[in-house]
Coordinates of C-alpha atoms and ligand atoms in Angstrom, one line a residue:
X1 CA -48.7 -24.7 14.1
X2 CA -51.6 -22.7 15.3
X3 CA -53.0 -25.5 17.4
X4 CA -49.6 -26.4 18.8
X5 CA -49.0 -22.8 19.6
X6 CA -52.6 -22.5 21.5
X7 CA -51.5 -25.7 23.3
X8 CA -48.5 -24.3 24.4
X9 CA -49.9 -20.9 25.1
X10 CA -52.8 -22.6 27.7
X11 CA -49.6 -24.2 29.4
X12 CA -47.9 -21.0 30.6
X13 CA -51.2 -19.0 30.7
X14 CA -52.4 -15.7 30.2
X15 CA -49.7 -12.7 30.1
X16 CA -46.6 -15.2 30.1
X17 CA -46.5 -15.5 26.0
X18 CA -45.7 -12.9 23.8
X19 CA -47.0 -12.8 19.8
X20 CA -47.2 -9.4 19.5
X21 CA -44.4 -8.5 17.1
X22 CA -43.2 -5.1 18.3
X23 CA -43.3 -7.2 21.8
X24 CA -41.1 -9.9 20.2
X25 CA -39.1 -8.0 18.0
X26 CA -36.2 -7.7 20.7
X27 CA -35.9 -11.1 21.1
X28 CA -35.6 -11.7 17.5
X29 CA -32.3 -10.0 16.9
X30 CA -28.7 -10.3 18.7
X31 CA -26.9 -7.2 20.6
X32 CA -25.5 -6.4 17.6
X33 CA -28.1 -6.6 14.9
X34 CA -26.4 -9.0 12.9
X35 CA -28.9 -12.1 13.1
X36 CA -32.9 -11.7 12.3
X37 CA -35.3 -14.3 12.7
X38 CA -38.7 -14.8 12.9
X39 CA -40.9 -16.7 15.7
X40 CA -44.3 -18.2 16.1
X41 CA -44.4 -17.4 19.6
X42 CA -42.3 -16.5 23.0
X43 CA -43.5 -18.4 26.2
X44 CA -42.2 -17.3 29.5
X45 CA -42.4 -20.2 31.9
X46 CA -42.7 -19.7 35.6
X47 CA -41.5 -23.0 36.7
X48 CA -39.6 -26.0 35.7
X49 CA -42.9 -28.2 35.7
X50 CA -43.9 -25.6 32.7
X51 CA -41.1 -26.2 30.8
X52 CA -41.6 -29.6 31.1
X53 CA -44.9 -29.3 29.7
X54 CA -43.8 -27.1 26.7
X55 CA -41.2 -29.6 25.8
X56 CA -43.5 -32.4 26.0
X57 CA -45.7 -31.2 23.6
X58 CA -42.6 -29.6 21.4
X59 CA -41.6 -33.4 21.6
X60 CA -44.9 -34.7 20.4
X61 CA -45.5 -32.1 17.7
X62 CA -41.5 -31.6 16.6
X63 CA -41.7 -28.5 17.3
X64 CA -38.4 -26.3 17.6
X65 CA -37.6 -24.7 21.0
X66 CA -35.0 -21.7 21.2
X67 CA -34.2 -21.5 24.7
X68 CA -33.4 -18.0 25.4
X69 CA -32.1 -16.0 28.6
X70 CA -30.6 -12.7 28.6
X71 CA -30.1 -12.3 25.1
X72 CA -26.8 -11.0 25.3
X73 CA -24.7 -13.9 23.6
X74 CA -22.1 -13.4 21.1
X75 CA -23.0 -15.9 18.8
X76 CA -26.8 -15.8 17.8
X77 CA -27.2 -18.9 19.8
X78 CA -30.4 -17.0 21.0
X79 CA -32.2 -16.4 18.1
X80 CA -34.7 -18.5 15.9
X81 CA -34.2 -19.0 12.5
X82 CA -36.3 -17.4 10.2
X83 CA -39.3 -20.2 9.2
X84 CA -41.0 -18.6 11.6
X85 CA -42.3 -21.8 13.2
X86 CA -39.7 -22.1 16.1
X87 CA -41.2 -21.2 19.3
X88 CA -38.6 -19.1 22.3
X89 CA -38.9 -20.5 25.6
X90 CA -37.5 -17.2 27.3
X91 CA -36.6 -18.2 31.2
X92 CA -37.0 -14.8 32.6
X93 CA -39.7 -15.0 35.0
X94 CA -37.7 -18.1 37.0
X95 CA -35.8 -15.6 38.9
X96 CA -35.8 -16.8 42.2
X97 CA -32.7 -17.3 44.5
X98 CA -33.6 -20.9 45.9
X99 CA -31.3 -21.5 48.7
X100 CA -28.1 -19.2 49.7
X101 CA -26.0 -21.4 52.1
X102 CA -23.3 -19.6 53.9
X103 CA -21.8 -22.3 55.5
X104 CA -21.7 -24.4 52.5
X105 CA -20.2 -21.8 50.3
X106 CA -23.0 -22.7 47.8
X107 CA -26.2 -21.0 46.2
X108 CA -29.2 -22.5 44.2
X109 CA -31.2 -20.4 41.8
X110 CA -33.8 -20.7 39.0
X111 CA -31.9 -20.5 35.6
X112 CA -33.4 -16.7 35.1
X113 CA -31.7 -15.1 37.5
X114 CA -29.8 -12.3 36.4
X115 CA -26.1 -12.8 37.1
X116 CA -26.1 -9.5 38.9
X117 CA -29.0 -10.7 41.2
X118 CA -26.7 -13.8 41.9
X119 CA -23.8 -11.7 42.9
X120 CA -25.8 -9.6 45.1
X121 CA -27.5 -12.5 46.5
X122 CA -24.2 -14.1 47.4
X123 CA -23.0 -10.8 48.9
X124 CA -25.7 -10.3 51.1
X125 CA -24.2 -13.5 53.4
X126 CA -20.9 -12.4 53.1
X127 CA -19.7 -14.2 50.3
X128 CA -18.4 -13.8 46.5
X129 CA -19.9 -15.0 43.3
X130 CA -17.0 -14.3 41.1
X131 CA -18.6 -15.0 37.9
X132 CA -18.5 -11.4 36.4
X133 CA -18.7 -9.6 32.9
X134 CA -19.8 -6.3 31.0
X135 CA -23.3 -7.9 30.6
X136 CA -24.0 -8.9 34.1
X137 CA -26.8 -7.0 34.6
X138 CA -29.0 -8.5 32.0
X139 CA -27.6 -12.2 31.3
X140 CA -29.2 -14.7 33.1
X141 CA -27.2 -17.5 35.3
X142 CA -28.6 -20.3 32.8
X143 CA -27.5 -18.3 29.8
X144 CA -23.8 -18.4 31.8
X145 CA -24.0 -22.0 32.5
X146 CA -25.5 -22.5 28.7
X147 CA -22.5 -20.7 26.8
X148 CA -19.6 -21.7 29.9
X149 CA -19.2 -18.2 30.2
X150 CA -15.8 -17.1 31.2
X151 CA -15.3 -13.0 31.9
X152 CA -13.0 -10.9 34.2
X153 CA -12.3 -13.3 37.1
X154 CA -11.5 -16.5 35.6
X155 CA -7.8 -16.2 36.3
X156 CA -8.7 -17.0 39.7
X157 CA -12.0 -18.5 40.2
X158 CA -12.3 -20.1 36.8
X159 CA -15.3 -20.2 34.5
X160 CA -18.9 -21.0 34.6
X161 CA -18.0 -24.6 34.1
X162 CA -15.6 -24.5 37.2
X163 CA -18.1 -22.3 39.4
X164 CA -21.0 -25.0 39.0
X165 CA -21.6 -27.6 41.8
X166 CA -25.3 -29.1 39.8
X167 CA -27.9 -28.0 37.5
X168 CA -31.5 -28.8 36.9
X169 CA -32.5 -29.6 33.2
X170 CA -35.4 -30.4 31.3
X171 CA -34.6 -33.0 28.3
X172 CA -36.1 -33.1 25.0
X173 CA -38.9 -35.2 25.8
X174 CA -40.1 -33.1 29.0
X175 CA -38.2 -35.4 31.3
X176 CA -36.8 -33.2 34.5
X177 CA -33.4 -34.3 35.4
X178 CA -32.8 -32.9 39.4
X179 CA -29.4 -32.8 39.3
X180 CA -29.1 -29.9 42.0
X181 CA -26.0 -31.1 44.1
X182 CA -24.2 -28.6 46.6
X183 CA -21.3 -31.4 46.9
X184 CA -18.1 -30.7 46.6
X185 CA -17.0 -34.3 45.7
X186 CA -19.4 -37.0 43.9
X187 CA -17.9 -39.8 41.2
X188 CA -21.1 -41.3 41.4
X189 CA -20.9 -42.1 37.8
X190 CA -20.9 -39.8 34.7
X191 CA -20.5 -36.1 35.8
X192 CA -23.8 -35.6 33.5
X193 CA -23.7 -31.9 34.4
X194 CA -20.9 -31.4 32.1
X195 CA -23.1 -32.2 29.0
X196 CA -25.2 -29.4 29.7
X197 CA -22.7 -26.6 30.5
X198 CA -21.6 -25.0 27.3
X199 CA -24.4 -27.0 25.0
X200 CA -26.3 -23.8 24.1
X201 CA -29.6 -24.9 24.9
X202 CA -28.8 -27.8 22.2
X203 CA -29.2 -30.7 24.8
X204 CA -31.3 -29.6 27.2
X205 CA -33.1 -26.5 28.9
X206 CA -31.4 -25.4 32.0
X207 CA -33.8 -24.9 34.8
X208 CA -32.2 -24.5 38.1
X209 CA -28.1 -24.0 38.9
X210 CA -26.3 -24.8 42.0
X211 CA -23.2 -22.9 42.0
X212 CA -19.8 -22.4 44.2
X213 CA -19.5 -19.4 46.7
X214 CA -16.1 -17.7 48.0
X215 CA -15.0 -15.6 50.8
X216 CA -15.0 -12.3 50.1
X217 CA -11.8 -11.3 49.2
X218 CA -11.7 -8.6 51.0
X219 CA -9.8 -5.4 49.9
X220 CA -9.5 -5.1 46.0
X221 CA -6.7 -2.8 44.2
X222 CA -7.2 -1.9 40.8
X223 CA -4.5 -0.4 38.4
X224 CA -4.4 0.5 34.8
X225 CA -1.0 0.7 33.2
X226 CA 0.4 1.3 29.6
X227 CA 3.2 -0.9 28.3
X228 CA 5.4 -1.0 25.1
X229 CA 4.9 -4.5 24.4
X230 CA 2.3 -7.4 24.9
X231 CA 5.3 -9.3 25.8
X232 CA 5.8 -7.1 28.7
X233 CA 2.2 -7.7 29.9
X234 CA 2.8 -11.5 29.9
X235 CA 6.0 -11.2 31.8
X236 CA 4.2 -8.9 34.2
X237 CA 1.3 -11.1 34.7
X238 CA 4.1 -14.3 35.4
X239 CA 5.9 -11.4 38.0
X240 CA 2.7 -10.6 39.9
X241 CA 1.0 -14.2 39.8
X242 CA 4.5 -15.3 41.4
X243 CA 4.8 -12.4 43.8
X244 CA 1.4 -12.0 44.8
X245 CA 0.1 -15.7 45.0
X246 CA -3.6 -16.5 44.6
X247 CA -4.0 -12.6 44.6
X248 CA -4.5 -11.4 41.0
X249 CA -7.9 -11.9 40.1
X250 CA -8.5 -10.1 36.7
X251 CA -5.5 -9.1 34.4
X252 CA -6.8 -7.6 31.5
X253 CA -5.1 -6.6 27.8
X254 CA -6.1 -3.5 26.0
X255 CA -4.5 -2.4 22.5
X256 CA -4.3 1.3 21.9
X257 CA -6.5 1.0 18.8
X258 CA -9.4 -0.4 21.5
X259 CA -8.7 2.4 23.9
X260 CA -9.1 4.9 21.2
X261 CA -12.4 3.7 20.0
X262 CA -13.9 4.1 23.5
X263 CA -12.4 7.3 23.4
X264 CA -14.1 8.4 20.1
X265 CA -17.7 6.7 20.7
X266 CA -18.1 6.7 24.9
X267 CA -18.1 10.2 25.5
X268 CA -18.9 10.0 29.1
X269 CA -15.7 7.2 29.9
X270 CA -12.7 9.3 30.9
X271 CA -9.6 7.6 29.7
X272 CA -7.3 7.1 32.8
X273 CA -4.0 7.3 30.2
X274 CA -3.4 8.7 27.4
X275 CA -4.6 6.7 24.1
X276 CA -0.9 6.9 22.5
X277 CA 0.7 3.9 24.4
X278 CA 0.9 0.1 22.3
X279 CA -0.6 -1.7 25.3
X280 CA -2.4 -1.2 28.3
X281 CA -3.3 -3.9 31.1
X282 CA -6.2 -3.2 33.7
X283 CA -5.5 -5.6 36.6
X284 CA -7.1 -6.5 40.1
X285 CA -5.2 -7.5 42.9
X286 CA -6.9 -8.7 46.3
X287 CA -4.7 -7.7 49.0
X288 CA -4.7 -6.1 52.7
X289 CA -5.7 -2.6 52.7
X290 CA -2.5 -1.6 54.7
X291 CA -0.1 -3.4 51.8
X292 CA 2.0 -1.8 49.4
X293 CA 3.0 -4.8 48.0
X294 CA 1.1 -3.3 44.5
X295 CA 2.9 0.2 44.4
X296 CA 6.2 -1.8 45.5
X297 CA 5.9 -4.5 42.6
X298 CA 4.7 -1.5 40.0
X299 CA 7.2 0.8 41.2
X300 CA 9.8 -2.0 40.3
X301 CA 8.8 -2.6 36.8
X302 CA 8.4 0.9 35.9
X303 CA 12.2 1.1 37.0
X304 CA 13.3 -1.9 35.2
X305 CA 11.2 -0.1 31.9
X306 CA 8.5 -3.1 31.8
X307 CA 5.6 -0.3 32.4
X308 CA 5.9 2.6 30.9
X309 CA 3.4 4.3 33.1
X310 CA 0.5 3.5 35.9
X311 CA -2.5 4.7 37.3
X312 CA -3.8 3.2 40.8
X313 CA -7.6 3.6 41.8
X314 CA -7.7 5.6 45.2
X315 CA -11.3 4.0 45.9
X316 CA -14.1 2.1 45.0
X317 CA -15.4 4.7 42.6
X318 CA -12.0 5.3 40.5
X319 CA -11.6 1.6 40.4
X320 CA -15.1 1.2 38.4
X321 CA -14.1 3.9 36.5
X322 CA -11.3 2.0 35.2
X323 CA -13.3 -0.8 34.5
X324 CA -16.2 1.3 32.8
X325 CA -13.3 2.1 30.3
X326 CA -13.0 -1.9 29.9
X327 CA -16.4 -2.8 29.6
X328 CA -17.6 0.1 26.9
X329 CA -15.1 -1.7 24.3
X330 CA -17.6 -3.8 23.1
X331 CA -20.1 -0.8 22.6
X332 CA -17.2 1.5 21.2
X333 CA -16.5 -1.0 18.5
X334 CA -20.1 -1.7 17.8
X335 CA -20.8 2.0 17.4
X336 CA -17.7 2.1 15.1
X337 CA -19.1 -0.3 12.4
X338 CA -19.3 -3.7 11.6
X339 CA -16.5 -5.8 13.2
X340 CA -15.4 -9.3 12.9
X341 CA -15.2 -11.1 16.3
X342 CA -12.7 -13.7 17.3
X343 CA -12.8 -14.9 20.7
X344 CA -9.9 -17.3 20.2
X345 CA -7.9 -19.0 23.1
X346 CA -3.9 -19.6 23.0
X347 CA -1.5 -21.1 25.3
X348 CA -0.3 -17.6 27.6
X349 CA 3.4 -18.3 26.9
X350 CA 2.9 -18.2 22.7
X351 CA 0.9 -15.2 22.9
X352 CA 3.3 -12.5 22.1
X353 CA 4.5 -14.9 19.5
X354 CA 0.6 -15.0 18.2
X355 CA 0.4 -11.4 18.6
X356 CA 3.4 -10.4 16.1
X357 CA 2.6 -13.5 13.5
X358 CA -1.3 -12.5 13.3
X359 CA -0.3 -8.8 12.6
X360 CA 2.3 -9.5 10.4
X361 CA -0.4 -12.0 8.3
X362 CA -2.9 -9.9 8.0
X363 CA -1.1 -7.1 6.6
X364 CA 0.4 -9.2 4.2
X365 CA -2.6 -10.9 3.5
X366 CA -5.7 -8.4 4.0
X367 CA -3.9 -5.2 4.4
X368 CA -7.5 -3.8 5.0
X369 CA -8.1 -4.8 8.1
X370 CA -7.8 -3.5 11.2
X371 CA -7.2 -5.4 14.3
X372 CA -8.8 -4.4 17.4
X373 CA -7.0 -6.5 20.3
X374 CA -8.2 -6.9 23.8
X375 CA -9.1 -9.3 25.9
X376 CA -8.4 -11.6 29.4
X377 CA -4.9 -12.5 28.9
X378 CA -4.6 -14.0 32.2
X379 CA -6.8 -16.9 30.1
X380 CA -5.0 -16.8 27.1
X381 CA -8.5 -15.3 25.8
X382 CA -7.6 -12.8 23.3
X383 CA -10.9 -11.0 21.6
X384 CA -8.7 -10.5 18.7
X385 CA -11.4 -8.3 16.5
X386 CA -10.9 -6.8 13.2
X387 CA -12.7 -4.1 11.4
X388 CA -12.3 -3.2 7.7
X389 CA -13.1 0.5 5.7
X390 CA -16.7 1.3 6.1
X391 CA -16.6 1.9 2.4
X392 CA -16.4 -1.8 1.9
X393 CA -20.0 -3.3 2.2
X394 CA -21.9 -6.5 0.9
X395 CA -20.1 -9.3 -1.1
X396 CA -17.1 -7.4 -0.5
X397 CA -17.0 -7.3 3.1
X398 CA -17.9 -10.8 3.4
X399 CA -15.1 -12.1 1.3
X400 CA -12.5 -9.7 3.2
X401 CA -13.9 -10.6 6.7
X402 CA -13.8 -14.7 5.4
X403 CA -10.0 -14.0 4.7
X404 CA -8.9 -12.4 7.8
X405 CA -11.0 -15.0 9.9
X406 CA -9.1 -17.4 8.0
X407 CA -5.5 -16.2 8.6
X408 CA -6.7 -16.1 12.2
X409 CA -8.1 -19.4 12.6
X410 CA -5.1 -20.9 11.0
X411 CA -2.8 -19.4 13.2
X412 CA -4.5 -20.1 16.3
X413 CA -4.6 -23.8 14.5
X414 CA -1.0 -23.5 14.5
X415 CA -0.2 -22.6 18.1
X416 CA -2.4 -25.1 19.3
X417 CA -5.5 -22.5 20.5
X418 CA -9.0 -22.8 20.4
X419 CA -11.7 -20.9 17.7
X420 CA -13.9 -20.1 20.7
X421 CA -12.3 -19.5 24.2
X422 CA -15.9 -18.0 26.3
X423 CA -18.8 -17.1 23.8
X424 CA -19.4 -20.5 22.5
X425 CA -20.4 -21.2 19.0
X426 CA -24.3 -20.7 18.4
X427 CA -24.5 -20.0 14.5
X428 CA -21.8 -17.6 13.8
X429 CA -19.4 -19.8 14.4
X430 CA -21.0 -23.4 13.7
X431 CA -19.0 -24.0 10.4
X432 CA -16.0 -22.8 11.8
X433 CA -16.2 -25.7 14.6
X434 CA -17.1 -28.0 11.8
X435 CA -14.0 -26.7 9.8
X436 CA -11.3 -26.9 12.7
X437 CA -12.3 -29.8 14.9
X438 CA -10.7 -33.1 15.1
X439 CA -13.4 -35.3 13.0
X440 CA -13.7 -37.8 16.2
X441 CA -14.3 -35.0 18.3
X442 CA -17.4 -33.4 15.8
X443 CA -18.7 -37.4 15.6
X444 CA -18.7 -37.5 19.2
X445 CA -20.5 -34.5 19.7
X446 CA -22.9 -35.4 16.9
X447 CA -23.9 -38.5 19.0
X448 CA -24.4 -36.6 22.1
X449 CA -27.1 -34.5 20.2
X450 CA -28.3 -37.7 18.6
X451 CA -28.8 -39.5 21.7
X452 CA -30.5 -36.3 23.9
X453 CA -32.0 -35.0 21.4
X454 CA -33.6 -37.3 18.3
X455 CA -35.9 -35.3 16.7
X456 CA -33.7 -32.5 16.9
X457 CA -36.3 -30.1 17.9
X458 CA -33.5 -28.2 20.8
X459 CA -32.0 -25.1 18.8
X460 CA -31.7 -27.1 15.7
X461 CA -29.1 -25.3 13.4
X462 CA -26.8 -24.1 16.5
X463 CA -23.6 -25.6 17.1
X464 CA -23.3 -28.5 15.2
Ligands
LIG1 P1 -28.4 -15.9 25.7 O1 -27.7 -14.8 24.8 O2 -30.1 -15.6 26.3 O3 -28.4 -17.6 25.4 C1 -26.9 -17.8 25.0 C2 -26.9 -19.0 24.5 O4 -27.2 -20.1 25.4 C3 -27.9 -19.5 23.4 O5 -27.5 -20.7 22.7 C4 -29.3 -19.8 24.6 O6 -30.1 -20.6 23.5 C5 -28.6 -20.5 25.6 N1 -29.2 -20.8 27.0 C6 -29.6 -19.7 27.7 N2 -30.5 -19.8 28.5 C7 -30.6 -20.8 28.4 C8 -31.2 -21.7 29.6 N3 -31.6 -21.3 30.7 N4 -30.9 -23.2 29.1 C9 -30.3 -23.7 27.6 N5 -29.9 -23.0 27.2 C10 -30.1 -21.4 27.2 N6 -19.4 -13.4 27.5 C11 -18.1 -14.1 28.6 O7 -18.1 -15.3 28.3 N7 -17.0 -13.2 28.6 C12 -17.4 -11.7 28.8 O8 -16.4 -11.2 29.3 C13 -18.4 -11.3 28.3 N8 -18.6 -10.2 28.1 C14 -20.0 -9.5 27.5 C15 -20.1 -8.1 27.5 C16 -20.9 -7.7 27.1 C17 -21.3 -6.5 26.8 C18 -22.1 -8.6 26.5 C19 -23.4 -8.2 26.2 C20 -21.9 -9.9 26.3 C21 -20.9 -10.6 26.9 N9 -20.5 -11.8 27.1 C22 -19.4 -12.4 27.6 C23 -21.3 -12.7 26.6 C24 -21.9 -13.9 27.2 O9 -21.9 -15.0 26.7 C25 -23.3 -14.0 27.5 O10 -23.4 -12.2 27.7 C26 -24.0 -14.8 28.8 O11 -22.9 -15.8 29.2 C27 -25.1 -15.2 28.0 O12 -26.3 -15.1 28.7 P2 -27.6 -15.0 28.3 O13 -28.5 -14.9 29.5 O14 -27.8 -13.6 27.7 O15 -27.7 -15.9 27.3
LIG2 C1 -15.4 -8.7 26.8 O1 -14.3 -9.4 27.3 C2 -16.5 -9.9 26.3 O2 -15.8 -7.6 26.7 C3 -16.9 -9.0 24.7 O3 -16.3 -11.1 25.8 C4 -15.7 -9.1 23.7 O4 -16.8 -7.4 22.0 C5 -16.4 -8.6 22.2 O5 -15.3 -9.3 21.1
LIG3 ZN1 -14.4 -11.3 26.8

């Protein structure tokens, strides 16, 4: 092992590897501290050729590699196992914007570019890169593609998969596949980029990306609403989408408990409305500055009893304050204690029924569970998280947590949903994927893994 590590260090050169335990520490655990691994070295390659050389050495020595971006992932996919034999390849030094083409509405970048920097590069040429999520100041565009990230603007612009035009990938044997294309149409054979998007580092290391840009949507109006039922939120969404076609960019659902956790744990965030209402919606609509269409729609909804109370941001600073509330939920939940996360997708029309039935079953089957629900309701994506009383620890916690998860995932199956909408599988959901997938689907995934990584050196133990 030591000889291999020496060879790998020599590839990246002095200053571009980490073995010091203290410096390694943040890279050996995920942000909630739920998983702790060990690694012989973390390598920080500066270009694709170095990544290829690293994988050639790892393939010949059968050394396992864990690709790592900003380490903001939710499923433990970027964390090495406990053996101490795995090597982390962190892409953070590969942070060059390679090309921005305003006329072609495209951008090409190294995979290690931070998402916020990609957004900024697009803005500089009057364009917009719409992928946006709470971790955007730390996560990398390569990590976003590797997890097929979603976030708040999927409703209008799609997921990372929809936003990708091409990828550059280093394969398990060190071969570089230059799949960087900035074309809107390309039917020359299989669409190979799709294999790597959402593969969480198990099929190749993404070293470069080509993504779609969009026209600047112009003026965005942001509103925070209180509602009596989730059903009203779904109906309101359909109405807004019909009355303001192609304008609704974000439509987030927040439960009373999620909001109350923010109030309890995030001191510098001010709640726009009292936290006593059952449900809240936070929405972004792209409409011209002088238009009062949003006000009129909201007033009509209030008059019909669809919306109980509403706050409209008067300027960008107020809109940012409203979004801070939403983006603080994960941190607030973390401070509340150990949560049980379920990042599920359900058909939007069945969401109200899902919410009522999930709550009913949990009350009967695991009365200790405290649901903390929020999510990107416009995409049918709920974060149906749950907490258990703090007194429950160890095996007792694990037993009840499994029961909660089983209740939720079984219902997800029944309504034709998915156990992972946008966070991926990693290690946390690997067993659930095996349990809830169609056997043919799983076998196809194994066949792909075997074909692309026969020695199983790419992020072993993750996804399948
Ligand atoms: P990492 O966490 O480093 O890695 C994630 C996985 O991708 C791992 O399996 C890793 O091995 C693999 N990987 C990373 N880089 C590469 C690469 N270059 N090539 C191959 N494999 C690679 N996600 C959403 O979808 N929507 C949200 O709204 C959202 N909100 C979030 C809010 C907060 C506060 C946080 C902390 C996270 C949030 N996330 C959200 C999670 C999201 O999936 C990640 O933030 C992001 O997409 C992962 O990027 P990363 O660079 O941090 O990847
Ligand atoms: C979000 O939408 C993220 O804020 C995180 O996807 C969800 O913490 C979660 O469960
Ligand atoms: Zn989310």
